Amino acid sequence: TVMKLKGREVLDSRGRPTVEVEVAGSNGEVGRAIVPSGASTGRHEAIELRDPEDRRHGGMGVLRAVAHVNGEIASAIQGMDLEDQAGIDAALVALDGTPNKGRLGANAILGVSLAVAHAVAAARGEPLYVHLNRLWRSRLEPGEFAEPVLPMPMVNMISGGLHAGVNLDFQDFLTIPVGASSYSEALEMTTAIYRAVGAVLREKDMEGTLVGDEGGYGPKLSTNAQAIDLILEAVLGCGMEPGRDVAIALDVAASHFYDPKTATYHLTAAGDDALDSAGMVAMLAHWAKLYPIVSIEDGLAEDDWNGWSSLTGMLGNSVQLIGDDLFATQTARLRQGVERHAGNAILIKVNQVGTLSETFDALLLARRHGYRTIVSARSGETEDTTIADLAVATAAGQIKIGSVARSERLAKYNRLLRIEDELGPSARFAGFKPTGG
Ligand code: PGA
Ligand code: ZN
């Protein structure tokens, strides 16, 4: 049973405060989790509670959320069965009482929810993914995706948008090593490409040293397309074939240059292009023809449902179309997407929804409707590696952690190497097919 809850303020990879929670059980087991934080957050995400009126940390403090962990939440769940993750998560949701967890804070609630799972794994002497896989299986029908699977990583090479602050409109230019036959091979191909992209940028005097929030390079480029050209040059330089060995993925993060009042997308990288929804769809379709692009995330804004449906009608059979801001890991949003044929994949971020159980809900609903699932980190991360275990345990298929630089990213990649090693020759690897179950 839950004996003691301890919340505290710690710092994330941007040096901003975030919530850490320790849960102690009656047999002395302790579980700990640290909550991540986004920068390009969507409107439909659960609310992260901060202390804007407080001058500490420029108003970014999380002491109110921490106080909720140590006070109200601790009193409410004390004595509950630690193994009853669903019961504890339901109690947390009910205690908060708002639709977006804005009263107690999704950061307070998620810290507790994840720490509970860690405590159970510790009590059982099991790796976290084994425990998470048991919880996951308990939700499945016979024959449904129950076996742990190592995910294919999609990895950020060049950053723009709100993560690098230079002049690229699109947020991430990523690679997927589609030709890899194991997780460790995928990672090795990726680090080779990352080094090569750095070398190409340095050679061209384009700042191949400085990196953005997620470890991707943040060069000053004149067009979005240039970022893809540079990555493809690096891929070829590694002796890999674009399309066959390595494919390109984009996180357009289009909500952040969309003006809902005028229904216009404002692209500034190549002059000031103002596009309507149909223009954006046409541009993305053109890019998908021009380049070996197999995945596009948030190609349209979070409430441009018609645009999403039209993009999916046009590209949905050949390109993975991921809703991040669009779905915000919320089943209600995903249900709308299924009805409207908007997207064919969902980004899964634990702090967009705020509990482990609701994260399972989103993963399960997606899989049952043939949507692909990509477990994702945030741009503000820590040494916490829970999402690596989550991706394996739920056979999510893909993971997105940022680049292969900065240890808040590598902690997760290394955790996956450890899991792969532990599973041994029986380790299954997801591989990559752009569409289909
Ligand atoms: P965020 O970025 O964590 O800043 O929201 C990640 C993403 O958009 O995928
Ligand atoms: Zn995104």
Short mmCIF file of C-alpha atoms and ligand atoms in Angstrom, two decimals:
data_model
loop_
_atom_site.label_atom_id
_atom_site.label_comp_id
_atom_site.label_asym_id
_atom_site.label_seq_id
_atom_site.Cartn_x
_atom_site.Cartn_y
_atom_site.Cartn_z
CA THR A 1 0.00 0.00 0.00
CA VAL A 2 0.96 3.65 -0.44
CA MET A 3 2.73 4.76 2.74
CA LYS A 4 4.37 8.02 1.89
CA LEU A 5 4.48 10.55 -0.92
CA LYS A 6 7.28 13.05 -1.34
CA GLY A 7 7.24 15.72 -4.02
CA ARG A 8 10.07 18.14 -4.66
CA GLU A 9 11.14 20.73 -7.20
CA VAL A 10 14.09 19.68 -9.39
CA LEU A 11 15.44 21.10 -12.67
CA ASP A 12 14.92 19.96 -16.26
CA SER A 13 17.19 20.11 -19.31
CA ARG A 14 16.43 23.81 -19.83
CA GLY A 15 17.27 24.58 -16.21
CA ARG A 16 13.59 25.10 -15.43
CA PRO A 17 11.87 23.70 -12.37
CA THR A 18 9.85 20.53 -12.69
CA VAL A 19 8.14 18.08 -10.34
CA GLU A 20 9.84 14.99 -8.96
CA VAL A 21 7.82 12.51 -6.91
CA GLU A 22 8.88 9.63 -4.69
CA VAL A 23 6.33 7.07 -3.60
CA ALA A 24 7.18 4.71 -0.75
CA GLY A 25 5.23 1.51 -0.16
CA SER A 26 4.68 -0.48 3.02
CA ASN A 27 7.47 -2.95 2.24
CA GLY A 28 10.08 -0.23 1.95
CA GLU A 29 9.96 -0.06 -1.84
CA VAL A 30 10.44 3.37 -3.39
CA GLY A 31 9.53 4.57 -6.86
CA ARG A 32 10.63 7.86 -8.33
CA ALA A 33 9.60 9.79 -11.43
CA ILE A 34 10.35 13.23 -12.86
CA VAL A 35 7.86 15.05 -15.08
CA PRO A 36 8.87 16.49 -18.50
CA SER A 37 7.75 19.80 -19.97
CA GLY A 38 7.04 21.05 -23.51
CA ALA A 39 7.80 24.36 -25.22
CA SER A 40 5.60 24.04 -28.29
CA THR A 41 2.65 22.94 -26.24
CA GLY A 42 -0.78 22.43 -27.77
CA ARG A 43 -4.00 24.10 -26.62
CA HIS A 44 -5.61 20.77 -25.78
CA GLU A 45 -2.94 19.49 -23.41
CA ALA A 46 -3.47 18.92 -19.71
CA ILE A 47 -2.36 21.94 -17.66
CA GLU A 48 1.10 22.20 -16.18
CA LEU A 49 0.84 24.18 -12.94
CA ARG A 50 3.49 26.88 -12.48
CA ASP A 51 3.86 29.80 -10.11
CA PRO A 52 3.83 32.91 -12.32
CA GLU A 53 3.22 35.28 -9.42
CA ASP A 54 6.31 33.97 -7.66
CA ARG A 55 9.63 35.64 -8.57
CA ARG A 56 11.62 32.45 -8.10
CA HIS A 57 12.81 30.95 -11.40
CA GLY A 58 11.23 33.78 -13.37
CA GLY A 59 7.74 32.66 -12.43
CA MET A 60 8.40 29.09 -13.65
CA GLY A 61 8.49 27.53 -10.17
CA VAL A 62 6.36 24.47 -9.44
CA LEU A 63 6.05 24.76 -5.67
CA ARG A 64 2.25 24.85 -5.75
CA ALA A 65 2.20 21.57 -7.70
CA VAL A 66 4.72 20.11 -5.23
CA ALA A 67 2.56 21.27 -2.32
CA HIS A 68 -0.41 19.46 -3.88
CA VAL A 69 1.63 16.24 -4.02
CA ASN A 70 2.71 16.52 -0.40
CA GLY A 71 -0.68 17.68 0.86
CA GLU A 72 -3.97 16.93 -0.82
CA ILE A 73 -2.80 14.08 -3.04
CA ALA A 74 -0.82 12.35 -0.28
CA SER A 75 -3.86 12.39 2.03
CA ALA A 76 -6.15 11.11 -0.71
CA ILE A 77 -4.15 8.09 -1.85
CA GLN A 78 -2.48 7.07 1.41
CA GLY A 79 -3.34 3.43 2.15
CA MET A 80 -4.42 2.65 -1.42
CA ASP A 81 -3.14 -0.54 -3.04
CA LEU A 82 0.00 0.38 -5.02
CA GLU A 83 -0.74 -2.37 -7.54
CA ASP A 84 -4.06 -0.76 -8.39
CA GLN A 85 -2.66 1.70 -10.93
CA ALA A 86 -6.07 2.24 -12.54
CA GLY A 87 -7.70 2.90 -9.16
CA ILE A 88 -5.01 5.35 -8.10
CA ASP A 89 -5.14 7.17 -11.44
CA ALA A 90 -8.93 7.40 -11.27
CA ALA A 91 -8.66 8.78 -7.74
CA LEU A 92 -6.18 11.42 -8.91
CA VAL A 93 -8.45 12.47 -11.77
CA ALA A 94 -11.47 12.65 -9.47
CA LEU A 95 -9.58 14.57 -6.80
CA ASP A 96 -8.52 17.19 -9.35
CA GLY A 97 -12.09 17.50 -10.59
CA THR A 98 -11.35 19.57 -13.71
CA PRO A 99 -11.30 18.33 -17.33
CA ASN A 100 -7.69 19.43 -17.87
CA LYS A 101 -6.11 18.72 -14.47
CA GLY A 102 -5.69 22.45 -14.00
CA ARG A 103 -6.49 22.51 -10.29
CA LEU A 104 -3.83 20.18 -8.88
CA GLY A 105 -1.66 20.38 -12.02
CA ALA A 106 -0.99 17.62 -14.54
CA ASN A 107 2.65 17.85 -13.46
CA ALA A 108 1.72 16.95 -9.85
CA ILE A 109 -0.64 14.18 -10.95
CA LEU A 110 1.68 12.61 -13.55
CA GLY A 111 4.62 12.55 -11.13
CA VAL A 112 2.54 10.51 -8.68
CA SER A 113 1.06 8.25 -11.34
CA LEU A 114 4.45 7.29 -12.79
CA ALA A 115 6.19 6.99 -9.41
CA VAL A 116 3.53 4.47 -8.33
CA ALA A 117 4.43 2.22 -11.28
CA HIS A 118 8.12 2.50 -10.43
CA ALA A 119 7.42 1.57 -6.80
CA VAL A 120 5.56 -1.58 -7.83
CA ALA A 121 8.37 -2.61 -10.19
CA ALA A 122 10.83 -2.09 -7.32
CA ALA A 123 8.68 -4.10 -4.91
CA ARG A 124 8.47 -6.98 -7.38
CA GLY A 125 12.15 -6.75 -8.24
CA GLU A 126 11.22 -6.38 -11.91
CA PRO A 127 12.38 -4.02 -14.63
CA LEU A 128 9.79 -1.29 -15.19
CA TYR A 129 8.88 -2.49 -18.70
CA VAL A 130 7.91 -5.91 -17.34
CA HIS A 131 5.52 -4.33 -14.87
CA LEU A 132 4.15 -1.90 -17.46
CA ASN A 133 3.69 -4.78 -19.89
CA ARG A 134 1.63 -6.63 -17.26
CA LEU A 135 -0.59 -3.56 -16.78
CA TRP A 136 -0.88 -3.20 -20.56
CA ARG A 137 -1.78 -6.86 -21.11
CA SER A 138 -4.53 -6.63 -18.52
CA ARG A 139 -6.24 -4.19 -20.88
CA LEU A 140 -5.99 -6.28 -24.05
CA GLU A 141 -8.24 -8.76 -25.80
CA PRO A 142 -6.65 -12.08 -26.74
CA GLY A 143 -4.35 -11.77 -29.73
CA GLU A 144 -3.71 -8.03 -29.34
CA PHE A 145 -0.12 -6.65 -29.43
CA ALA A 146 0.91 -8.05 -26.03
CA GLU A 147 4.60 -8.87 -26.59
CA PRO A 148 7.24 -6.27 -25.67
CA VAL A 149 8.82 -4.77 -28.80
CA LEU A 150 11.80 -2.45 -29.12
CA PRO A 151 10.77 0.73 -30.94
CA MET A 152 12.17 2.27 -34.11
CA PRO A 153 13.66 5.65 -33.17
CA MET A 154 12.87 8.77 -35.21
CA VAL A 155 15.67 11.15 -34.42
CA ASN A 156 16.00 14.89 -34.70
CA MET A 157 18.89 16.10 -36.85
CA ILE A 158 18.06 19.77 -37.45
CA SER A 159 15.86 21.91 -35.20
CA GLY A 160 13.87 25.01 -35.99
CA GLY A 161 10.61 26.51 -34.80
CA LEU A 162 10.27 27.21 -31.10
CA HIS A 163 13.16 24.86 -30.26
CA ALA A 164 16.02 26.63 -31.95
CA GLY A 165 14.84 30.19 -32.37
CA VAL A 166 16.52 30.86 -35.67
CA ASN A 167 14.63 31.09 -38.92
CA LEU A 168 13.27 27.68 -39.87
CA ASP A 169 9.49 27.39 -39.69
CA PHE A 170 9.41 23.64 -39.24
CA GLN A 171 10.33 22.42 -35.80
CA ASP A 172 12.16 19.13 -36.44
CA PHE A 173 13.89 17.55 -39.41
CA LEU A 174 14.37 13.91 -38.44
CA THR A 175 15.68 10.64 -39.82
CA ILE A 176 14.25 7.15 -39.50
CA PRO A 177 16.78 4.38 -40.21
CA VAL A 178 14.17 2.27 -41.99
CA GLY A 179 16.75 -0.29 -43.14
CA ALA A 180 17.86 -1.21 -39.61
CA SER A 181 17.08 -4.71 -38.39
CA SER A 182 17.57 -4.09 -34.67
CA TYR A 183 17.26 -1.20 -32.25
CA SER A 184 21.01 -1.01 -31.66
CA GLU A 185 21.68 -1.00 -35.39
CA ALA A 186 19.10 1.78 -35.81
CA LEU A 187 20.88 3.82 -33.14
CA GLU A 188 24.30 3.22 -34.68
CA MET A 189 23.10 4.33 -38.12
CA THR A 190 21.57 7.39 -36.50
CA THR A 191 24.70 8.53 -34.67
CA ALA A 192 26.67 8.13 -37.91
CA ILE A 193 24.20 10.40 -39.71
CA TYR A 194 24.24 12.89 -36.84
CA ARG A 195 28.03 13.15 -37.00
CA ALA A 196 27.87 13.52 -40.76
CA VAL A 197 25.25 16.27 -40.61
CA GLY A 198 27.51 18.15 -38.18
CA ALA A 199 30.46 17.74 -40.52
CA VAL A 200 28.47 18.93 -43.55
CA LEU A 201 27.27 22.01 -41.64
CA ARG A 202 30.75 22.86 -40.37
CA GLU A 203 32.21 22.43 -43.83
CA LYS A 204 29.68 24.93 -45.18
CA ASP A 205 30.21 27.31 -42.26
CA MET A 206 26.68 26.75 -41.07
CA GLU A 207 27.11 26.26 -37.35
CA GLY A 208 27.43 22.50 -37.06
CA THR A 209 28.26 22.75 -33.37
CA LEU A 210 25.46 24.52 -31.55
CA VAL A 211 22.39 22.46 -30.77
CA GLY A 212 18.77 23.23 -29.88
CA ASP A 213 16.65 22.11 -26.95
CA GLU A 214 16.43 18.54 -28.23
CA GLY A 215 20.05 18.21 -29.33
CA GLY A 216 19.42 18.80 -33.05
CA TYR A 217 21.68 21.24 -34.87
CA GLY A 218 20.30 24.77 -35.16
CA PRO A 219 21.89 26.18 -38.31
CA LYS A 220 20.89 29.48 -39.93
CA LEU A 221 19.40 28.32 -43.20
CA SER A 222 17.48 30.26 -45.80
CA THR A 223 14.78 27.70 -46.55
CA ASN A 224 13.11 24.71 -44.89
CA ALA A 225 14.02 22.56 -47.90
CA GLN A 226 17.71 23.29 -47.36
CA ALA A 227 17.56 21.39 -44.07
CA ILE A 228 16.40 18.26 -45.90
CA ASP A 229 19.01 18.67 -48.63
CA LEU A 230 21.77 18.88 -46.02
CA ILE A 231 20.53 15.78 -44.20
CA LEU A 232 20.33 13.82 -47.47
CA GLU A 233 23.86 14.92 -48.33
CA ALA A 234 25.02 13.56 -44.97
CA VAL A 235 23.12 10.29 -45.46
CA LEU A 236 24.76 9.76 -48.86
CA GLY A 237 28.13 10.61 -47.32
CA CYS A 238 27.62 7.77 -44.84
CA GLY A 239 27.20 5.35 -47.74
CA MET A 240 23.51 4.94 -46.98
CA GLU A 241 20.76 5.15 -49.54
CA PRO A 242 17.98 7.66 -48.88
CA GLY A 243 14.63 5.90 -48.95
CA ARG A 244 16.02 2.38 -48.65
CA ASP A 245 18.26 2.73 -45.57
CA VAL A 246 17.18 6.04 -44.15
CA ALA A 247 14.02 8.08 -44.60
CA ILE A 248 13.09 11.61 -43.62
CA ALA A 249 10.46 12.62 -41.07
CA LEU A 250 9.19 16.12 -40.31
CA ASP A 251 7.59 17.70 -37.30
CA VAL A 252 6.08 20.77 -38.90
CA ALA A 253 4.46 21.88 -35.61
CA ALA A 254 2.15 23.98 -37.77
CA SER A 255 -0.04 25.21 -34.91
CA HIS A 256 2.76 27.60 -34.06
CA PHE A 257 2.72 29.55 -37.29
CA TYR A 258 -1.02 29.38 -37.86
CA ASP A 259 -3.30 32.34 -37.26
CA PRO A 260 -6.77 30.96 -36.50
CA LYS A 261 -8.38 34.39 -36.95
CA THR A 262 -7.44 34.54 -40.62
CA ALA A 263 -7.03 30.76 -41.11
CA THR A 264 -3.55 31.43 -42.47
CA TYR A 265 -0.22 29.65 -42.14
CA HIS A 266 2.65 32.16 -42.00
CA LEU A 267 5.92 30.74 -43.28
CA THR A 268 8.83 33.11 -42.88
CA ALA A 269 11.88 31.03 -43.85
CA ALA A 270 11.55 31.63 -47.59
CA GLY A 271 10.24 35.15 -47.66
CA ASP A 272 6.85 35.70 -46.09
CA ASP A 273 4.63 33.04 -47.54
CA ALA A 274 1.05 33.12 -46.33
CA LEU A 275 -0.78 29.91 -47.14
CA ASP A 276 -4.33 28.81 -46.48
CA SER A 277 -5.08 25.27 -45.44
CA ALA A 278 -5.30 23.97 -49.01
CA GLY A 279 -2.00 25.67 -49.79
CA MET A 280 -0.33 23.95 -46.86
CA VAL A 281 -1.71 20.57 -47.96
CA ALA A 282 -0.44 21.15 -51.51
CA MET A 283 2.99 22.15 -50.23
CA LEU A 284 3.32 19.06 -48.02
CA ALA A 285 2.13 16.81 -50.85
CA HIS A 286 4.75 18.39 -53.12
CA TRP A 287 7.48 17.80 -50.53
CA ALA A 288 6.42 14.18 -50.05
CA LYS A 289 6.86 13.68 -53.80
CA LEU A 290 10.19 15.49 -53.95
CA TYR A 291 11.87 13.87 -50.94
CA PRO A 292 11.96 10.43 -49.26
CA ILE A 293 9.59 11.65 -46.54
CA VAL A 294 7.74 8.85 -44.76
CA SER A 295 6.32 10.72 -41.78
CA ILE A 296 4.83 14.18 -41.20
CA GLU A 297 3.81 15.36 -37.73
CA ASP A 298 1.45 18.29 -37.16
CA GLY A 299 1.51 19.21 -40.83
CA LEU A 300 -1.56 21.31 -40.07
CA ALA A 301 -2.74 23.24 -37.03
CA GLU A 302 -4.36 21.65 -34.00
CA ASP A 303 -7.92 22.69 -34.89
CA ASP A 304 -7.73 22.63 -38.69
CA TRP A 305 -9.76 19.41 -38.90
CA ASN A 306 -10.75 19.94 -42.53
CA GLY A 307 -7.15 20.45 -43.53
CA TRP A 308 -6.19 17.28 -41.66
CA SER A 309 -8.88 15.25 -43.42
CA SER A 310 -7.82 16.56 -46.80
CA LEU A 311 -4.11 15.89 -46.15
CA THR A 312 -4.95 12.38 -44.96
CA GLY A 313 -7.06 11.75 -48.05
CA MET A 314 -4.16 12.83 -50.22
CA LEU A 315 -1.15 11.25 -48.46
CA GLY A 316 -2.58 8.88 -45.88
CA ASN A 317 -1.92 5.74 -47.88
CA SER A 318 1.79 6.34 -48.25
CA VAL A 319 2.91 8.69 -45.47
CA GLN A 320 2.59 8.41 -41.72
CA LEU A 321 0.62 11.49 -40.60
CA ILE A 322 1.06 12.06 -36.87
CA GLY A 323 -1.21 14.15 -34.69
CA ASP A 324 0.69 15.70 -31.77
CA ASP A 325 -0.95 19.05 -30.91
CA LEU A 326 -3.99 17.71 -32.81
CA PHE A 327 -4.69 14.79 -30.48
CA ALA A 328 -2.74 15.81 -27.35
CA THR A 329 -2.81 12.14 -26.23
CA GLN A 330 -6.53 12.57 -25.47
CA THR A 331 -8.94 9.79 -26.44
CA ALA A 332 -11.76 12.28 -27.07
CA ARG A 333 -9.63 14.11 -29.63
CA LEU A 334 -8.46 10.85 -31.20
CA ARG A 335 -12.08 9.64 -31.53
CA GLN A 336 -12.84 12.79 -33.52
CA GLY A 337 -9.80 12.08 -35.66
CA VAL A 338 -10.96 8.53 -36.37
CA GLU A 339 -14.39 9.82 -37.40
CA ARG A 340 -13.01 12.52 -39.64
CA HIS A 341 -10.19 10.41 -41.10
CA ALA A 342 -7.69 12.89 -39.74
CA GLY A 343 -4.16 11.51 -39.55
CA ASN A 344 -3.15 7.87 -39.28
CA ALA A 345 -0.80 8.04 -36.27
CA ILE A 346 -0.66 9.61 -32.83
CA LEU A 347 2.19 11.03 -30.79
CA ILE A 348 1.96 9.81 -27.20
CA LYS A 349 3.25 12.19 -24.53
CA VAL A 350 2.52 11.22 -20.94
CA ASN A 351 2.28 14.79 -19.70
CA GLN A 352 -0.23 15.80 -22.37
CA VAL A 353 -2.80 13.67 -20.58
CA GLY A 354 -1.37 13.33 -17.07
CA THR A 355 -1.76 9.72 -15.91
CA LEU A 356 -0.32 6.38 -16.94
CA SER A 357 -3.78 4.80 -17.26
CA GLU A 358 -5.03 7.50 -19.62
CA THR A 359 -1.83 7.08 -21.64
CA PHE A 360 -2.71 3.39 -22.03
CA ASP A 361 -6.22 4.44 -23.07
CA ALA A 362 -4.85 6.56 -25.91
CA LEU A 363 -2.38 3.87 -27.01
CA LEU A 364 -5.06 1.22 -27.04
CA LEU A 365 -7.69 3.27 -28.85
CA ALA A 366 -5.12 4.19 -31.49
CA ARG A 367 -3.98 0.62 -32.08
CA ARG A 368 -7.54 -0.65 -32.31
CA HIS A 369 -8.25 1.87 -35.06
CA GLY A 370 -5.09 1.12 -36.99
CA TYR A 371 -3.38 4.37 -35.96
CA ARG A 372 0.33 4.03 -35.44
CA THR A 373 1.75 5.06 -32.07
CA ILE A 374 4.92 7.03 -31.39
CA VAL A 375 5.90 7.47 -27.74
CA SER A 376 7.53 10.86 -27.38
CA ALA A 377 9.67 12.88 -24.99
CA ARG A 378 9.22 16.64 -24.51
CA SER A 379 11.68 19.38 -25.36
CA GLY A 380 12.18 19.84 -21.60
CA GLU A 381 13.39 16.50 -20.25
CA THR A 382 15.38 14.97 -17.42
CA GLU A 383 17.30 11.81 -16.55
CA ASP A 384 13.94 10.05 -16.08
CA THR A 385 13.68 7.14 -18.55
CA THR A 386 10.10 5.95 -17.98
CA ILE A 387 9.06 6.49 -21.61
CA ALA A 388 11.68 4.03 -22.88
CA ASP A 389 10.10 1.27 -20.80
CA LEU A 390 6.62 2.46 -21.78
CA ALA A 391 7.38 2.22 -25.50
CA VAL A 392 8.71 -1.33 -25.17
CA ALA A 393 5.98 -2.51 -22.79
CA THR A 394 3.12 -1.37 -25.02
CA ALA A 395 4.77 -2.44 -28.30
CA ALA A 396 4.20 1.12 -29.45
CA GLY A 397 6.45 0.60 -32.47
CA GLN A 398 8.21 3.96 -32.54
CA ILE A 399 9.87 6.41 -30.18
CA LYS A 400 10.81 10.07 -30.55
CA ILE A 401 13.22 11.43 -27.97
CA GLY A 402 15.04 14.22 -29.79
CA SER A 403 18.57 13.93 -31.03
CA VAL A 404 21.51 11.73 -30.07
CA ALA A 405 23.10 14.51 -28.05
CA ARG A 406 22.38 15.84 -24.51
CA SER A 407 22.15 13.26 -21.77
CA GLU A 408 18.46 13.81 -20.98
CA ARG A 409 17.97 12.25 -24.48
CA LEU A 410 20.74 9.65 -24.25
CA ALA A 411 19.44 8.42 -20.90
CA LYS A 412 16.42 7.06 -22.79
CA TYR A 413 18.39 5.70 -25.77
CA ASN A 414 20.75 3.98 -23.33
CA ARG A 415 17.84 2.59 -21.33
CA LEU A 416 16.58 0.99 -24.56
CA LEU A 417 20.04 -0.51 -25.19
CA ARG A 418 19.90 -2.03 -21.71
CA ILE A 419 16.44 -3.47 -22.35
CA GLU A 420 17.54 -4.87 -25.71
CA ASP A 421 20.52 -6.50 -24.03
CA GLU A 422 18.34 -7.92 -21.26
CA LEU A 423 15.80 -9.37 -23.70
CA GLY A 424 18.69 -10.95 -25.58
CA PRO A 425 18.27 -12.74 -28.91
CA SER A 426 14.51 -12.95 -28.35
CA ALA A 427 14.26 -9.13 -28.46
CA ARG A 428 11.73 -8.12 -31.08
CA PHE A 429 12.28 -4.92 -33.06
CA ALA A 430 9.47 -2.96 -34.64
CA GLY A 431 11.18 -1.97 -37.90
CA PHE A 432 9.30 0.51 -40.05
CA LYS A 433 6.56 0.49 -42.63
CA PRO A 434 5.15 3.92 -43.42
CA THR A 435 1.50 2.93 -43.17
CA GLY A 436 -0.75 0.07 -42.12
CA GLY A 437 -1.24 -1.58 -38.70
P1 PGA B 1 7.53 20.10 -27.22
O1 PGA B 1 8.06 19.56 -28.61
O2 PGA B 1 7.91 19.14 -26.16
O3 PGA B 1 8.20 21.45 -27.06
O4 PGA B 1 6.03 20.23 -27.36
C1 PGA B 1 7.96 18.23 -28.99
C2 PGA B 1 7.06 18.05 -30.20
O5 PGA B 1 6.42 19.02 -30.67
O6 PGA B 1 6.94 16.95 -30.70
ZN ZN B 2 5.35 17.76 -32.27
#
